[in-house]
XYZ file of C-alpha atoms in Angstrom:
361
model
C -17.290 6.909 29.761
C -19.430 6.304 32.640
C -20.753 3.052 31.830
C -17.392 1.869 30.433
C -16.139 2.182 33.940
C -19.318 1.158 35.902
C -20.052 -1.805 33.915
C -16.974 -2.838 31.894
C -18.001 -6.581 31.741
C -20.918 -5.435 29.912
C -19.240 -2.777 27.379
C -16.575 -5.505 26.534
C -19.630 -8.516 26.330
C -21.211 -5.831 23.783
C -18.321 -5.545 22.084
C -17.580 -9.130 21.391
C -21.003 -9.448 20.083
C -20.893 -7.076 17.485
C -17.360 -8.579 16.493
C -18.938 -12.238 16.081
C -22.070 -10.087 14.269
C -19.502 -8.806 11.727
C -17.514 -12.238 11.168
C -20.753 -13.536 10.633
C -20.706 -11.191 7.380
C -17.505 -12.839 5.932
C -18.689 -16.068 4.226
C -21.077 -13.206 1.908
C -18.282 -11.387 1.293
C -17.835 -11.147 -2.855
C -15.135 -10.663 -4.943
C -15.319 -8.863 -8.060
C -12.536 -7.407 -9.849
C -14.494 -6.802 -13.130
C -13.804 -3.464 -14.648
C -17.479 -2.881 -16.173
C -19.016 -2.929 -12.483
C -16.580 -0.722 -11.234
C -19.249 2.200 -12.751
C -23.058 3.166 -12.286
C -25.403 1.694 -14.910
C -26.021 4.675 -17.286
C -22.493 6.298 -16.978
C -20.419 6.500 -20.277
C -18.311 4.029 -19.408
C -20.490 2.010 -18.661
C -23.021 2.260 -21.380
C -19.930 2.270 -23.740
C -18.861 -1.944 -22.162
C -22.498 -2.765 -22.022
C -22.992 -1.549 -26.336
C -19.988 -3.784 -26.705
C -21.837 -6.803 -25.188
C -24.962 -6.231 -26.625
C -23.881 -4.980 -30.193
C -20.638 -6.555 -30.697
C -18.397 -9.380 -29.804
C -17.994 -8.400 -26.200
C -15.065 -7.010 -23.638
C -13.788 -9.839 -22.312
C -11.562 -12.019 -23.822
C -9.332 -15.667 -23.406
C -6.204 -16.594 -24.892
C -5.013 -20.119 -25.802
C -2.031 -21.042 -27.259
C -1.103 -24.456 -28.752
C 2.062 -25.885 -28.638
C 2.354 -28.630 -31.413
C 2.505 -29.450 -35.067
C -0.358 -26.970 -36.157
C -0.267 -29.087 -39.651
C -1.474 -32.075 -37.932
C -5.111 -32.898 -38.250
C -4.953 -34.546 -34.841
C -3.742 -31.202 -33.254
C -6.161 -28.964 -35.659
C -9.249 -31.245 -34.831
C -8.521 -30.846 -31.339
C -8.023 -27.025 -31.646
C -11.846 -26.891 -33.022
C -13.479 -29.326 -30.519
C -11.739 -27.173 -27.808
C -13.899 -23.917 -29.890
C -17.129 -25.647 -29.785
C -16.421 -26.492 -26.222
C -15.986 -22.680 -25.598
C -18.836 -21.677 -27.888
C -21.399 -23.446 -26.386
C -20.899 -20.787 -23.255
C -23.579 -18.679 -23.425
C -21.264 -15.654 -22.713
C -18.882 -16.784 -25.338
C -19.586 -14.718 -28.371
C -17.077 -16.328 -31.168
C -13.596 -17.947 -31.068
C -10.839 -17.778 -33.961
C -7.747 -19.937 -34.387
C -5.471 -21.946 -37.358
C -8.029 -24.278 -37.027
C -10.892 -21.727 -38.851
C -8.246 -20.726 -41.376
C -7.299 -24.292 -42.648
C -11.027 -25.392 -42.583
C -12.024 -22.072 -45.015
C -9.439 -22.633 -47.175
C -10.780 -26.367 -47.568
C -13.792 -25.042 -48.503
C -12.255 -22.592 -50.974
C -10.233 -25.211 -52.435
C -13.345 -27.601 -52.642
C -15.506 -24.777 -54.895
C -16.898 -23.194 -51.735
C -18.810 -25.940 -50.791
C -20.061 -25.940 -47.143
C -19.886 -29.681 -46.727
C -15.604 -29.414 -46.866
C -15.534 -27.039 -44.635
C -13.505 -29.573 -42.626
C -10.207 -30.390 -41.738
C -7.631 -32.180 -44.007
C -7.620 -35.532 -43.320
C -3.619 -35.994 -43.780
C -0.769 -33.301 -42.920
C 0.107 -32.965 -47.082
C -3.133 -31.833 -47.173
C -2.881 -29.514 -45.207
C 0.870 -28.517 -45.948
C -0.387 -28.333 -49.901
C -3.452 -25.995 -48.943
C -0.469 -23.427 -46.798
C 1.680 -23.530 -49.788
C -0.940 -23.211 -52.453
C -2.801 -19.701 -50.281
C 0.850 -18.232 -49.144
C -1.247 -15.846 -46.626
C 0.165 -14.093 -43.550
C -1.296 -16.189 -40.811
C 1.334 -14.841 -38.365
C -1.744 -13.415 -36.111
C -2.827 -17.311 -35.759
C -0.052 -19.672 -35.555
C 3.994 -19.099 -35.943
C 4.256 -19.272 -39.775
C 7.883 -20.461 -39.752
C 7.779 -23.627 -38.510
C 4.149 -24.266 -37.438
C 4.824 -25.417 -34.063
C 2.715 -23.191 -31.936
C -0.609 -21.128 -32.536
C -2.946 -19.263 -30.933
C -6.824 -18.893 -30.471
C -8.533 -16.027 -29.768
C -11.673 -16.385 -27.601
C -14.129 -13.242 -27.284
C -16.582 -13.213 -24.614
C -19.053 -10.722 -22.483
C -19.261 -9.724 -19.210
C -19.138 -12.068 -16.726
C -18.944 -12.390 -13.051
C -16.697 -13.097 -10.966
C -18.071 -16.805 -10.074
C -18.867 -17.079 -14.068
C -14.972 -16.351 -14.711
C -14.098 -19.004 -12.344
C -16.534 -21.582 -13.564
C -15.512 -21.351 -16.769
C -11.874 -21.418 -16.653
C -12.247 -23.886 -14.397
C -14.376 -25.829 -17.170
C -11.661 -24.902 -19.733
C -8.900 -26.320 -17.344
C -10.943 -29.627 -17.357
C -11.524 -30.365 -20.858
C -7.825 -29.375 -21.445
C -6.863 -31.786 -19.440
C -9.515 -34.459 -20.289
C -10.907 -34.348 -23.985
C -7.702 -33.653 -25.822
C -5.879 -36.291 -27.788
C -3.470 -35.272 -29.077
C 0.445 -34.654 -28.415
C 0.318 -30.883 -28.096
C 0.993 -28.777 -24.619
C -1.958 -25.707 -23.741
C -1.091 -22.422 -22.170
C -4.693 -20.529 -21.284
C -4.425 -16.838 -20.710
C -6.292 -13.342 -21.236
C -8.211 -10.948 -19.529
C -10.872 -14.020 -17.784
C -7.649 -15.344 -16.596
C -5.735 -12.476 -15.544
C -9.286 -11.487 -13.230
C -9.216 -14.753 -11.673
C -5.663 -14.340 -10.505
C -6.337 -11.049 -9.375
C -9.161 -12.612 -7.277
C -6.935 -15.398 -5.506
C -4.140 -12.614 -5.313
C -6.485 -10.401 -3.537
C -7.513 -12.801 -0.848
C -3.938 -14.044 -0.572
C -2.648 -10.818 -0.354
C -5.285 -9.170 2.102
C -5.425 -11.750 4.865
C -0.957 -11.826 4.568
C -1.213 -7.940 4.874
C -3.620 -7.764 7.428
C -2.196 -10.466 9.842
C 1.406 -9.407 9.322
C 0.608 -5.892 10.106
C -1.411 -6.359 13.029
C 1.755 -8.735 14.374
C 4.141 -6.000 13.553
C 2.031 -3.699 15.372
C 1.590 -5.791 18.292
C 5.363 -6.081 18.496
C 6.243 -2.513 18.286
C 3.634 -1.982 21.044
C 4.986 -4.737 23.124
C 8.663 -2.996 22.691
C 7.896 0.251 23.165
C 5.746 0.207 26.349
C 8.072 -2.775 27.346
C 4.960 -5.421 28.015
C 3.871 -7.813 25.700
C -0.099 -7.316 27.263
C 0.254 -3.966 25.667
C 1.111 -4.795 22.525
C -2.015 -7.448 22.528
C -4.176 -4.372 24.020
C -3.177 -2.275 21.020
C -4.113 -4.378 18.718
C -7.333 -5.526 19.624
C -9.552 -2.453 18.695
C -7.541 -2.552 15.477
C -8.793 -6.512 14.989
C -12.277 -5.235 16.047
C -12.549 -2.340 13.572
C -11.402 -4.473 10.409
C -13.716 -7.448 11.439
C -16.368 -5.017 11.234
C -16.066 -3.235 8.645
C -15.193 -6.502 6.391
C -18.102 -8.075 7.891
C -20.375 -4.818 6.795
C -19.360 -5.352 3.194
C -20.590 -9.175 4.016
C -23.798 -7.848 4.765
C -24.569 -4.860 2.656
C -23.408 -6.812 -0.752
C -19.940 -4.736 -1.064
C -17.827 -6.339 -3.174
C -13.991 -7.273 -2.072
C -11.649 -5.721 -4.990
C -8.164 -4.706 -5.457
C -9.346 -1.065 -4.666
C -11.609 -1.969 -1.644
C -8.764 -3.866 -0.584
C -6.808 -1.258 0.131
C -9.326 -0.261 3.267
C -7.357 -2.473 5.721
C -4.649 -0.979 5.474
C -6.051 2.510 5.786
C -7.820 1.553 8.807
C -4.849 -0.319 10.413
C -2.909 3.103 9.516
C -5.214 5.563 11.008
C -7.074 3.409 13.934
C -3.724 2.424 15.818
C -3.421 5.851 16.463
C -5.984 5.851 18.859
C -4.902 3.351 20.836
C -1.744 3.822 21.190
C -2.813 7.410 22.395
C -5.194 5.346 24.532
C -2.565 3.175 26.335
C 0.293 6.032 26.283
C -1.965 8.277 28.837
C -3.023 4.941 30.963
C 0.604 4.730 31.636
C 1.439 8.130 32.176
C -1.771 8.667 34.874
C -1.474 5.754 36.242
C 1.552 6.760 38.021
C -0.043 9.824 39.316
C -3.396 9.500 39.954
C -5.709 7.026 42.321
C -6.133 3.487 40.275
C -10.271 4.001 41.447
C -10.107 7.235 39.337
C -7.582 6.078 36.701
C -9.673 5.058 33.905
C -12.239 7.967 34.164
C -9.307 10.609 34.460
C -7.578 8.766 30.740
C -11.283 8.992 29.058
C -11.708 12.472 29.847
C -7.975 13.438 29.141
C -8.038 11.660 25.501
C -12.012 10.969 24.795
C -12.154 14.449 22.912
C -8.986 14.443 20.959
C -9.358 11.025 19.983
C -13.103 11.737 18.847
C -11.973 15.155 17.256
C -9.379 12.971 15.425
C -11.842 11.072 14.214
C -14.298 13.358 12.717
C -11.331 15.027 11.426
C -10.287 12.032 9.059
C -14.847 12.007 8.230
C -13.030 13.826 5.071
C -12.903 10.749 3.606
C -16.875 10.678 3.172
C -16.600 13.103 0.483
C -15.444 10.004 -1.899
C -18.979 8.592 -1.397
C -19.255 11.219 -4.400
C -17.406 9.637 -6.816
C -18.582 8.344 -10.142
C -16.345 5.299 -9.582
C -18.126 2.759 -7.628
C -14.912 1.274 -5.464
C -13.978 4.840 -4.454
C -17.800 5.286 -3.296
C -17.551 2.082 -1.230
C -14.168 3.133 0.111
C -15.232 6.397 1.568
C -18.339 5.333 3.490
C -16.742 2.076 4.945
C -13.959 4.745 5.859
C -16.333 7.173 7.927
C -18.003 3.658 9.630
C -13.795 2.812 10.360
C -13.364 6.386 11.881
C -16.129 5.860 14.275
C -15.346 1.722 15.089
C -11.787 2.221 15.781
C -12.398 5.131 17.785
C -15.323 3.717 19.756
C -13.567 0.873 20.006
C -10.550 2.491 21.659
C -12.882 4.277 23.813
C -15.533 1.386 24.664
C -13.571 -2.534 23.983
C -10.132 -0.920 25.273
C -11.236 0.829 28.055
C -13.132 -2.386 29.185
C -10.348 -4.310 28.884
C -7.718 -1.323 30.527
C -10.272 -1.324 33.335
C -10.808 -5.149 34.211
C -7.170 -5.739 33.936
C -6.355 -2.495 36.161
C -4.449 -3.858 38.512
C -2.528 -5.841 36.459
C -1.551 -3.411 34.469
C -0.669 -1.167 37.102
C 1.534 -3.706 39.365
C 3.341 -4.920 36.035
């Protein structure tokens, strides 16, 4: 407290440093919302995904479905150039649609010889070869009137920036390489994980601005100066900078459970200042403006750090198997002690350079 109030300009200096430190952190933050690496290497789960990969056609999958006359050989020879497209990904393991059905039963027809394992070159054909198996192929195209079906694309692990290069990819040669009249609807888990990545970065900057505007405003209301509402906020800002730009640095990964840590922090942190600022008020009618700012550190410095190590509970997640959880609870004790500090170091700088504004107003 004594060299908040001695050398503010300083404290305050110190504090925008380590802000710009921890935006520094942003542009390394990664995003990973795959399941697999939400557990330690070696735990059940995790040994259980990885056998998958290794041993069998893999835990990730894509979905594509076809909209078009799935007796054409136009459509069906664009269905399997789309396959070896998606097969040539090394992460790809195999792919299955109408496409592999009509081509087998080619071959069958043709005495099992590999060369005809082909498609029909004409829709009778291929209409003759349906009619002639009479299989259930409802699990690969709509076997009523043959205008849609669906391929099934199994893949491994991947990570996040693999998921987006290769939809991406598949997006492309959707839209380039195919010839024929048919409309493509891409879907499945790889697709469904790089949603949830652009809804998680969508949804956590909306969250965090709109909350720390809300908070500003009720601030601004209820101590009936806008200036305190922007005070309030600003060791909030500071403490979710921070900690963001820690998980930057130290490689944690951004996910829809880490996610969840700005709004904790928000939650718990405004707390302080708003303590902060409510006992500024209240002394500064009553005591000496020279002796203001030391007489609000000493009334709320201990409750606000007892607070604090109070809500440290939170470090006993760092004890969880699942990885996310681990993450959350130490970022949580470093948000205990930066939104406190930051209450007691950034806004007491600020409290005490703008004294006598604050006062007069």
């Amino acid at each position: 407290g004594k060299v908040v109030l001695t050398h503010p300009k300083y404290v305050f200096s110190a504090g925008i440093i380590l802000v710009v430190f921890g935006l520094f952190g942003f542009h390394k933050i990664s995003i990973d919302v795959n399941f697999a690496n939400f557990f330690k290497p070696g735990s059940e789960i995790r040994d259980s995904m990885n056998f998958m990969d290794q041993e069998m056609t893999g835990t990730l999958d894509l979905r594509v479905r076809i909209d078009g006359d799935m007796r054409d050989p136009h459509v069906l020879n664009d269905v399997s150039s789309l396959q070896s497209f998606l097969e040539r990904e090394d992460k790809v393991s195999l792919s299955y649609s109408f496409a592999d059905v009509v081509k087998q039963m080619h071959r069958t027809f043709m005495d099992d010889e590999l060369t005809h394992y082909t498609i029909p070159d004409s829709a009778s054909k291929i209409k003759n070869l349906i009619t002639g198996f009479s299989n259930d192929y409802s699990s690969v195209v709509d076997d009523i009137d043959y205008e849609s079906g669906l391929m099934t694309v199994l893949a491994k692990i991947m990570s996040t920036d693999e998921i987006f290069h290769f939809a991406n990819k598949t997006n492309a040669y959707i839209d380039e390489s195919l010839t024929s009249d048919i409309s493509v609807t891409v879907t499945g888990m790889i697709i469904v994980i790089r949603d949830m990545v652009i809804m998680i970065i969508r949804s956590s900057a909306f969250s965090i601005t709109f909350s720390l505007i809300v908070i500003g405003l009720i601030a601004s209301v209820f101590f009936k100066r806008i200036l305190w509402g922007i005070l309030a906020v600003i060791p909030l800002t500071s403490a979710v900078i921070l900690n963001f730009g820690l998980m930057g640095h130290f490689g944690v990964t951004l996910n829809h459970i880490t996610a969840i840590l700005s709004s904790i922090i928000i939650g718990v942190g405004v707390d302080f200042a708003i303590h902060y600022i409510s006992q500024f008020r209240r002394l500064s009618r009553k005591v000496n403006p020279d002796q203001l700012s030391r007489e609000v550190i000493d009334d709320v410095g201990y409750p606000i750090i007892l607070d604090a190590c109070s809500n440290m509970g939170f470090g006993a997640l760092m004890f969880s198997v699942f990885l996310p959880i681990q993450y959350i609870g130490g970022l949580m004790v470093f948000a205990m002690v930066s939104t406190s500090l930051g209450t007691l170091t950034i806004l007491s700088a600020l409290t005490e350079l703008l004294k006598k504004r604050l006062i007069e107003g």
